[in-house]
CSV table of C-alpha atoms and ligand atoms in Angstrom, one decimal:
chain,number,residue,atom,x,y,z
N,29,UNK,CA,102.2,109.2,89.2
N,30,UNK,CA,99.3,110.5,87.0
N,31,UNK,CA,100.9,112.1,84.4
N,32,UNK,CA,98.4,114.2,82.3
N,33,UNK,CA,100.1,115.2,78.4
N,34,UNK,CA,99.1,118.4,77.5
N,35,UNK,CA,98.8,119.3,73.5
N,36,UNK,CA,102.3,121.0,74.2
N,37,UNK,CA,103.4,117.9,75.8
N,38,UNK,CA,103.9,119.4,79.3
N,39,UNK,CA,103.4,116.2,81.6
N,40,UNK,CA,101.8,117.6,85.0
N,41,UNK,CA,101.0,115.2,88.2
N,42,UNK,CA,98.2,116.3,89.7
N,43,UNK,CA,98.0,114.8,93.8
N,44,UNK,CA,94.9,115.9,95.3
N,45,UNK,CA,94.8,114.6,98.8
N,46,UNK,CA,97.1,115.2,101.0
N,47,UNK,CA,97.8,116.1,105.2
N,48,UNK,CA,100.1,117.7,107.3
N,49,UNK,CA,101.0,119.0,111.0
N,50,UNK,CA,97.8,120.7,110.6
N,51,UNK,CA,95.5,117.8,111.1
N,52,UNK,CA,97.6,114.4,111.3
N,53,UNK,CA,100.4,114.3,108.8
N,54,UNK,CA,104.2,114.5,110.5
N,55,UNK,CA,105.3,117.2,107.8
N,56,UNK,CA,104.5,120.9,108.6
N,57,UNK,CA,102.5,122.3,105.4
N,58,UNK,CA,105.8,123.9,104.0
N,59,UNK,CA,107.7,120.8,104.5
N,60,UNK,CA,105.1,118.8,102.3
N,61,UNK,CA,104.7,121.2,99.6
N,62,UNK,CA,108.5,121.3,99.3
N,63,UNK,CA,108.7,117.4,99.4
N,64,UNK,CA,105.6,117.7,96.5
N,65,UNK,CA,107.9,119.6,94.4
N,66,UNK,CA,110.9,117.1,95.1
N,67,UNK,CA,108.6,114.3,93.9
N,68,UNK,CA,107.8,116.0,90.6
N,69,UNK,CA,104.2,116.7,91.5
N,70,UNK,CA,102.7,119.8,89.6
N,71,UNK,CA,99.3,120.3,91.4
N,72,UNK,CA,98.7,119.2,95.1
N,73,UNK,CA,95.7,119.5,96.8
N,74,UNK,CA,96.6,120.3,100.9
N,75,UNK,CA,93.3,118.2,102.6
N,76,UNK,CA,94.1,118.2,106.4
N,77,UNK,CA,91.0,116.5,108.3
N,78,UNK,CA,88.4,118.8,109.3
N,79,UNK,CA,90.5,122.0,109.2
N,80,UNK,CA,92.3,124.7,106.8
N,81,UNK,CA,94.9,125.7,108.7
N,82,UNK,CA,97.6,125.3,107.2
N,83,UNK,CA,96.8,126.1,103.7
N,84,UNK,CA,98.3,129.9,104.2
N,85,UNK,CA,101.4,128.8,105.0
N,86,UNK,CA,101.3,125.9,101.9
N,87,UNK,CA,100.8,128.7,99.9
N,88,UNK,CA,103.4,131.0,100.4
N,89,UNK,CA,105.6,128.1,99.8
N,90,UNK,CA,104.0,126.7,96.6
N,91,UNK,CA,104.2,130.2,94.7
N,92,UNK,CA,108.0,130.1,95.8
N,93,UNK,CA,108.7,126.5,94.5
N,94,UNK,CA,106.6,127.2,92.1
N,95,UNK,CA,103.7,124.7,92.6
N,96,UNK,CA,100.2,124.5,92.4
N,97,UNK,CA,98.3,124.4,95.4
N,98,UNK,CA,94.4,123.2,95.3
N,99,UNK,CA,93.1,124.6,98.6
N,100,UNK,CA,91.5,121.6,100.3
N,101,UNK,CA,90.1,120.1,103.2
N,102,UNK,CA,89.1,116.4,104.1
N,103,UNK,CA,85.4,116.5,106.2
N,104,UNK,CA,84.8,113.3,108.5
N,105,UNK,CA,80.8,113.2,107.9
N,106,UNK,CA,78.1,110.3,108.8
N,107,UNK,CA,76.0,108.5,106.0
N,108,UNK,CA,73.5,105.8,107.1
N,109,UNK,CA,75.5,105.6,110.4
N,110,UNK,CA,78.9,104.6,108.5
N,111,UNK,CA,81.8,107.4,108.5
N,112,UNK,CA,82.8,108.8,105.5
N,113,UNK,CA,85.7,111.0,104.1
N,114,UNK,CA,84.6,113.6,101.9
N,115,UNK,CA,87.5,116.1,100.1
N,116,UNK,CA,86.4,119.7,99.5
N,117,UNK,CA,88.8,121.1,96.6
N,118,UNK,CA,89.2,124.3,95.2
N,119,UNK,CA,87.0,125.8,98.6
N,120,UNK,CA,87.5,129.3,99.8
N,121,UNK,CA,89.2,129.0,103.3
N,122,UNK,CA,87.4,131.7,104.5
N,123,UNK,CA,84.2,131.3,104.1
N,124,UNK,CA,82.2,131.6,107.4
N,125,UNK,CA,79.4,128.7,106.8
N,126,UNK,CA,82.3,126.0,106.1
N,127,UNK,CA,84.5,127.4,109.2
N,128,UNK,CA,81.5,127.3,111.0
N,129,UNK,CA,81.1,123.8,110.2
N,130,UNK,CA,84.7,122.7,110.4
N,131,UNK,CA,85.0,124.2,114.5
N,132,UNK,CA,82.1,122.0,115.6
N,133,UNK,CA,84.0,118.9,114.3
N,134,UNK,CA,87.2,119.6,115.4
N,135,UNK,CA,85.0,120.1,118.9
N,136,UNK,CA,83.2,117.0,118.5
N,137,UNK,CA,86.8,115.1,118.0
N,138,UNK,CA,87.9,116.5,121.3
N,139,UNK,CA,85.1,115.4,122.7
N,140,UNK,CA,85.6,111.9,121.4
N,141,UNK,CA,89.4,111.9,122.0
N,142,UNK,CA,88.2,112.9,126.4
N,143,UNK,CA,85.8,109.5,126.0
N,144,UNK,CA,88.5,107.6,124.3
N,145,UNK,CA,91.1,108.5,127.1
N,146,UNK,CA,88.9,107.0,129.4
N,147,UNK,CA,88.1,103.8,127.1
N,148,UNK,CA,91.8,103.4,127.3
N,149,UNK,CA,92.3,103.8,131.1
N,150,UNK,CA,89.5,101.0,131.8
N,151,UNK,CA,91.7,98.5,129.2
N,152,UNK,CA,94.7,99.8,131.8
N,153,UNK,CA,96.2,102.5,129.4
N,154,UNK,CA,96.8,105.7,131.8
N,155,UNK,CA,97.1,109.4,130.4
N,156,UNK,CA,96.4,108.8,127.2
N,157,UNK,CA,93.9,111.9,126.5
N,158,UNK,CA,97.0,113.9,127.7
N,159,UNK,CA,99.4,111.7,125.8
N,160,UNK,CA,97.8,112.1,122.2
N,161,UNK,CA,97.7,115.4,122.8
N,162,UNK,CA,101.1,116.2,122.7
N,163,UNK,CA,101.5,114.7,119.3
N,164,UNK,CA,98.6,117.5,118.3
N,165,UNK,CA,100.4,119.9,115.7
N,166,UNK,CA,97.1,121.8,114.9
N,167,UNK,CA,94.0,122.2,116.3
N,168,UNK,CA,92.5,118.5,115.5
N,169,UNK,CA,92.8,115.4,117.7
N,170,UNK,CA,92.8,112.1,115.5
N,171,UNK,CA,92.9,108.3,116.3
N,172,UNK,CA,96.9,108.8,114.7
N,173,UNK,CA,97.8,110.9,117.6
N,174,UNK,CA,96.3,108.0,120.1
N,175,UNK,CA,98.2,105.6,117.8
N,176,UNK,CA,101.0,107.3,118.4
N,177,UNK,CA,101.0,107.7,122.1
N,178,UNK,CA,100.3,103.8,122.1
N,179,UNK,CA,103.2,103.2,120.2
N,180,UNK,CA,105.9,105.9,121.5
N,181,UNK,CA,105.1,104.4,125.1
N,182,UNK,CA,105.4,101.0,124.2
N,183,UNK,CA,101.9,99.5,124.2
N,184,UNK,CA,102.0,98.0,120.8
N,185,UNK,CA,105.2,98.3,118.1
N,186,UNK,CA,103.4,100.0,115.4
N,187,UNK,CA,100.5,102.4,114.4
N,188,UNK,CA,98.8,99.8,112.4
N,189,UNK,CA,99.0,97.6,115.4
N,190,UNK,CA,97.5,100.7,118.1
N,191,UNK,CA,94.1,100.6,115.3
N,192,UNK,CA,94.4,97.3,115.4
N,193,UNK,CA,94.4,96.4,118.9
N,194,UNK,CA,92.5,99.4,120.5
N,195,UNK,CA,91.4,102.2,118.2
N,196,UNK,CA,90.0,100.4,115.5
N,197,UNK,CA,86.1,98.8,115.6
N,198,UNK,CA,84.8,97.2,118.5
N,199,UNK,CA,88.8,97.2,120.4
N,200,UNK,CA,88.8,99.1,123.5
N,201,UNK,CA,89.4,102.7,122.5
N,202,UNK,CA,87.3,102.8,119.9
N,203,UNK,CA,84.4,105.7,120.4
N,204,UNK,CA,81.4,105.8,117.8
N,205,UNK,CA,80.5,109.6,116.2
N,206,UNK,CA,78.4,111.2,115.1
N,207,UNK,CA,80.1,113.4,112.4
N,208,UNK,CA,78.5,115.8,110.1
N,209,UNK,CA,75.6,114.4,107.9
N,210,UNK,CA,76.6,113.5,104.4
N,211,UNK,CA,73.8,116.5,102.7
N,212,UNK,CA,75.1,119.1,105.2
N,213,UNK,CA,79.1,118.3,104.9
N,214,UNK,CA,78.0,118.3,100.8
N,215,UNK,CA,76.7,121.9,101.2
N,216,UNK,CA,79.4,123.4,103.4
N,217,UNK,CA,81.7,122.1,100.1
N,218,UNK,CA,79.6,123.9,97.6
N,219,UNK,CA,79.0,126.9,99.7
N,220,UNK,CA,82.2,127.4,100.0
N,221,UNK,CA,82.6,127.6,95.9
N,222,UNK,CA,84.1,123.9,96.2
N,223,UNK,CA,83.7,120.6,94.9
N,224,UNK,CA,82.5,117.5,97.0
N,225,UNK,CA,85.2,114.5,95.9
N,226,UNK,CA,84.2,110.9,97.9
N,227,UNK,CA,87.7,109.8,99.6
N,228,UNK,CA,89.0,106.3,98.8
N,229,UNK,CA,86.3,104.8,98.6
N,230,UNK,CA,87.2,101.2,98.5
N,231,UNK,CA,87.5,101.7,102.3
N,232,UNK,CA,83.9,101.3,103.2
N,233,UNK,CA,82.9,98.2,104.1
N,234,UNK,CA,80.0,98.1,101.5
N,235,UNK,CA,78.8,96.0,98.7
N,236,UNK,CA,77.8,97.4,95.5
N,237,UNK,CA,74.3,98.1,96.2
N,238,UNK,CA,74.7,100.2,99.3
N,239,UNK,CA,77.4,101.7,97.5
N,240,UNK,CA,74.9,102.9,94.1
N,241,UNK,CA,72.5,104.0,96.8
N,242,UNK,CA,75.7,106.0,98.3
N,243,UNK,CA,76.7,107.4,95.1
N,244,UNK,CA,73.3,108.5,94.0
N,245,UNK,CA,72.2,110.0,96.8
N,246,UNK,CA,75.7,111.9,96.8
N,247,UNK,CA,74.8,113.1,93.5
N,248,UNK,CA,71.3,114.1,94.5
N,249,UNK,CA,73.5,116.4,97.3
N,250,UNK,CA,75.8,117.8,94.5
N,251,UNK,CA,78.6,115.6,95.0
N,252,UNK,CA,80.7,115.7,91.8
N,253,UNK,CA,83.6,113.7,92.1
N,254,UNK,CA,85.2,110.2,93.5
N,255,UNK,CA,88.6,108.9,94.2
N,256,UNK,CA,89.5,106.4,91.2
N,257,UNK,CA,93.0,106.6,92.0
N,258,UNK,CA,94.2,106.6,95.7
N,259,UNK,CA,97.5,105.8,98.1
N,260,UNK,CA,97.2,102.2,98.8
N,261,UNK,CA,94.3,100.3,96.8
N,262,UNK,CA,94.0,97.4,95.3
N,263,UNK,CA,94.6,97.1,91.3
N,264,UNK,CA,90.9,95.8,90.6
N,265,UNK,CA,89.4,99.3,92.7
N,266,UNK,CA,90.9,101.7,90.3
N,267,UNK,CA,88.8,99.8,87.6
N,268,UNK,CA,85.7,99.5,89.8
N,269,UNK,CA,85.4,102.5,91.0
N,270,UNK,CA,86.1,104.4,87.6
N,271,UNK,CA,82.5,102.1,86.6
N,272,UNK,CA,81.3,103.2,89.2
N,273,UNK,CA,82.2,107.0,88.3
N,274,UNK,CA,81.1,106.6,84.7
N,275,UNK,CA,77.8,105.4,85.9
N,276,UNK,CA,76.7,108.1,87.9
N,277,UNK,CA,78.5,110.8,86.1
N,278,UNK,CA,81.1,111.7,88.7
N,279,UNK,CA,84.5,113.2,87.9
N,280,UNK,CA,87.5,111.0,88.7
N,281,UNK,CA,90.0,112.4,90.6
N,282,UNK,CA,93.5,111.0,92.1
N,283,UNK,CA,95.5,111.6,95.5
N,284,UNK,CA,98.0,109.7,97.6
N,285,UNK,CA,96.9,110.5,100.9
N,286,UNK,CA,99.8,111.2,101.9
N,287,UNK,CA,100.5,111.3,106.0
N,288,UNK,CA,104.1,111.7,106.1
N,289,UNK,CA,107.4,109.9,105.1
N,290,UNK,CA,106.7,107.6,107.8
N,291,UNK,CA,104.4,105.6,105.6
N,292,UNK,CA,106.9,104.9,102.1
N,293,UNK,CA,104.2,102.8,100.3
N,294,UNK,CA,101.9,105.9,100.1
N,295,UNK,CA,104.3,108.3,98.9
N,296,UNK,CA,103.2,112.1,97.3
N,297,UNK,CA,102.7,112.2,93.3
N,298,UNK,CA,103.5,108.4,93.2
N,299,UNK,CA,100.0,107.2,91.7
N,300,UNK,CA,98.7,105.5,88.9
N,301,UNK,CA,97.1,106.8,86.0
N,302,UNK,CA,93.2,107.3,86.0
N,303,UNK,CA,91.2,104.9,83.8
N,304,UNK,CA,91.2,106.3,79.6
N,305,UNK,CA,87.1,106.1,80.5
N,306,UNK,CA,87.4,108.7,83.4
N,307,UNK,CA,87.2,111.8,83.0
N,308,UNK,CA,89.4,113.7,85.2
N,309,UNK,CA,88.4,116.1,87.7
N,310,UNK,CA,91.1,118.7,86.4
N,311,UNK,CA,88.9,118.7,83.1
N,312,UNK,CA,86.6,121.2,84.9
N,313,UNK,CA,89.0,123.5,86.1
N,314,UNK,CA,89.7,125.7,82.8
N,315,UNK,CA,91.7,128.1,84.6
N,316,UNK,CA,94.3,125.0,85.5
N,317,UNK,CA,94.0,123.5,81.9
N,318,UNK,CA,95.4,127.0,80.5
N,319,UNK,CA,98.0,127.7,83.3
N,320,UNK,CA,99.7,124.1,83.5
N,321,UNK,CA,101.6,124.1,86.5
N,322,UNK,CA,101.8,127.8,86.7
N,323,UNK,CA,102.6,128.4,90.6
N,324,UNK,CA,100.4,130.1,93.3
N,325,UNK,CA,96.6,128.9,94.7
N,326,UNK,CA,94.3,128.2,91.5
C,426,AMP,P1,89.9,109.8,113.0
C,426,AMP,O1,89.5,110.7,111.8
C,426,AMP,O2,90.5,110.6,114.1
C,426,AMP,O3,88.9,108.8,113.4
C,426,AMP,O4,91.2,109.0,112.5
C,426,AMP,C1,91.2,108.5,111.2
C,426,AMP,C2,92.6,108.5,110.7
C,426,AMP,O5,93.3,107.4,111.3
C,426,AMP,C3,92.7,108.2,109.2
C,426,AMP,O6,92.7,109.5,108.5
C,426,AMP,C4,94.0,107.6,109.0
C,426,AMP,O7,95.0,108.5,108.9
C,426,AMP,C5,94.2,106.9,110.4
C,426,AMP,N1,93.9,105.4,110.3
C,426,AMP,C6,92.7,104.8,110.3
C,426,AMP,N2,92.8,103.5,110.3
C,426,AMP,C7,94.2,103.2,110.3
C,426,AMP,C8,94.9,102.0,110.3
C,426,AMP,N3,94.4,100.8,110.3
C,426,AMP,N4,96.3,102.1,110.3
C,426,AMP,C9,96.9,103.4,110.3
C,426,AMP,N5,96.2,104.5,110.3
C,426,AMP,C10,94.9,104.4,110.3
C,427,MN,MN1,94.4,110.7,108.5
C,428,MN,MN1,90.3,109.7,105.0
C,429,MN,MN1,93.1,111.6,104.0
């Protein structure tokens, strides 16, 4: 849990990456605000993949419990060929350029999911196109729901085990994309009046030059901030990646990535503290800083 003491000594936990039914998290958005709230968290971000659905309805229920909700969004985009996650927070929801954007990948992830279906049927797997679809809560079609079709018919015994055997790279089902490039998914962020955030980074398979040539070039773009803190890394990322902040000037910010209750060992608000060097991406929102966890959208 990142607990941030104000001069009046009001701890507040800031999560800022988080999913629902929306995209490919098993709470609806009302259930996880609530749940945020239960776990003591002060500031969530909602970051469904590739849409903002469900950040009305996350809303309504954060000014009632009384929660601050960061309206978010979590953009698959394409750098040098490898996929990346980038988190928009703090973007307007309705602005036409990012919508704009966001329908093509949601397309382009059905698309996939119709090519993955039939991946699956040559490696003997039948319906599955039709199968992960029913697990769709919102309007995006993910790898989970395939995962989950594998597992709720009995292919393989867990999710982890469905990426590992067929959705993952080079198995059977797995489909490469083109997302959105890295400079254009930067821009849709800032158009929309938000800020570009790298996603847990310590998931791409790089080393640390292609990741400086990453970093700088997502600079260059506007980028302003990177995961330091995220559900599931290992103890030596938070400190590498928090170098790695302070070296190209980057904001450090902090979310579980949260999926759902399903998965206890990334839970929401449960994180660990940035880094003293960081500074924290909550620095640059003034309106926040005064406000605390006052409730409603900041
Ligand atoms: P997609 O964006 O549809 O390609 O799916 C990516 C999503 O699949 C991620 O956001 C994770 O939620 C999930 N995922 C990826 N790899 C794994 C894995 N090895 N185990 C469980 N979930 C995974
Ligand atoms: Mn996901
Ligand atoms: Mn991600
Ligand atoms: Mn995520």
């Amino acid at each position: 849990m990142h607990i941030n003491m104000k001069p009046n000594a009001v701890p507040i936990c800031y999560d800022l990456h988080s999913h629902s039914t929306c995209s490919d998290g098993t709470l609806s958005p009302a259930k996880l605000v609530e749940r945020a709230a239960d776990q003591g968290v002060n500031v969530l971000a909602l970051t469904d993949h590739d849409t903002t659905e469900g950040l009305e309805e996350a809303g309504e229920v954060a000014r009632r419990v009384g929660l601050t909700l960061v309206p978010g969004v979590e953009i698959s985009a394409s750098w040098q060929g490898r996929v990346i996650h980038v988190v928009g927070l703090h973007i307007d929801p309705v602005n036409r350029a990012l919508q704009a954007g966001l329908k093509l990948l949601r397309q382009r992830r059905t698309e996939r999911g119709r090519e993955i279906g039939i991946r699956l049927e040559n490696a003997g797997i039948k319906g599955a196109f039709e199968g992960a679809s029913r697990f769709v809560g919102g309007s995006i079609l993910s790898r989970t729901h395939f995962a989950r079709y594998l597992v709720a018919s009995g292919y393989v015994a867990d999710i982890s085990k469905a990426f590992r055997k067929y959705l993952g790279r080079n198995k059977p089902g797995h489909v490469v994309c083109e997302w959105v490039e890295l400079e254009q998914c930067v821009d849709w962020i800032l158009g929309a009046g938000g800020q570009a955030v790298i996603a847990h980074p310590a998931r791409y398979p790089v080393g640390s030059g292609v990741m400086r040539t990453f970093l700088h070039e997502f600079r260059q773009h506007g980028g302003e901030a990177i995961e330091v803190v995220t559900g599931s890394q290992k103890p030596q990322d938070r400190e590498r990646f928090a170098r790695f902040a302070n070296e190209f000037g980057l904001f450090a910010s902090s979310g579980s990535d949260f999926h759902g209750p399903e998965y206890p060992w990334r839970e929401l608000g449960r994180l660990e503290t940035l880094p003293a060097a960081c500074e924290p991406i909550w620095h640059s929102w003034p309106a926040t800083d005064e406000r605390g966890c006052a409730s409603g959208m900041v």
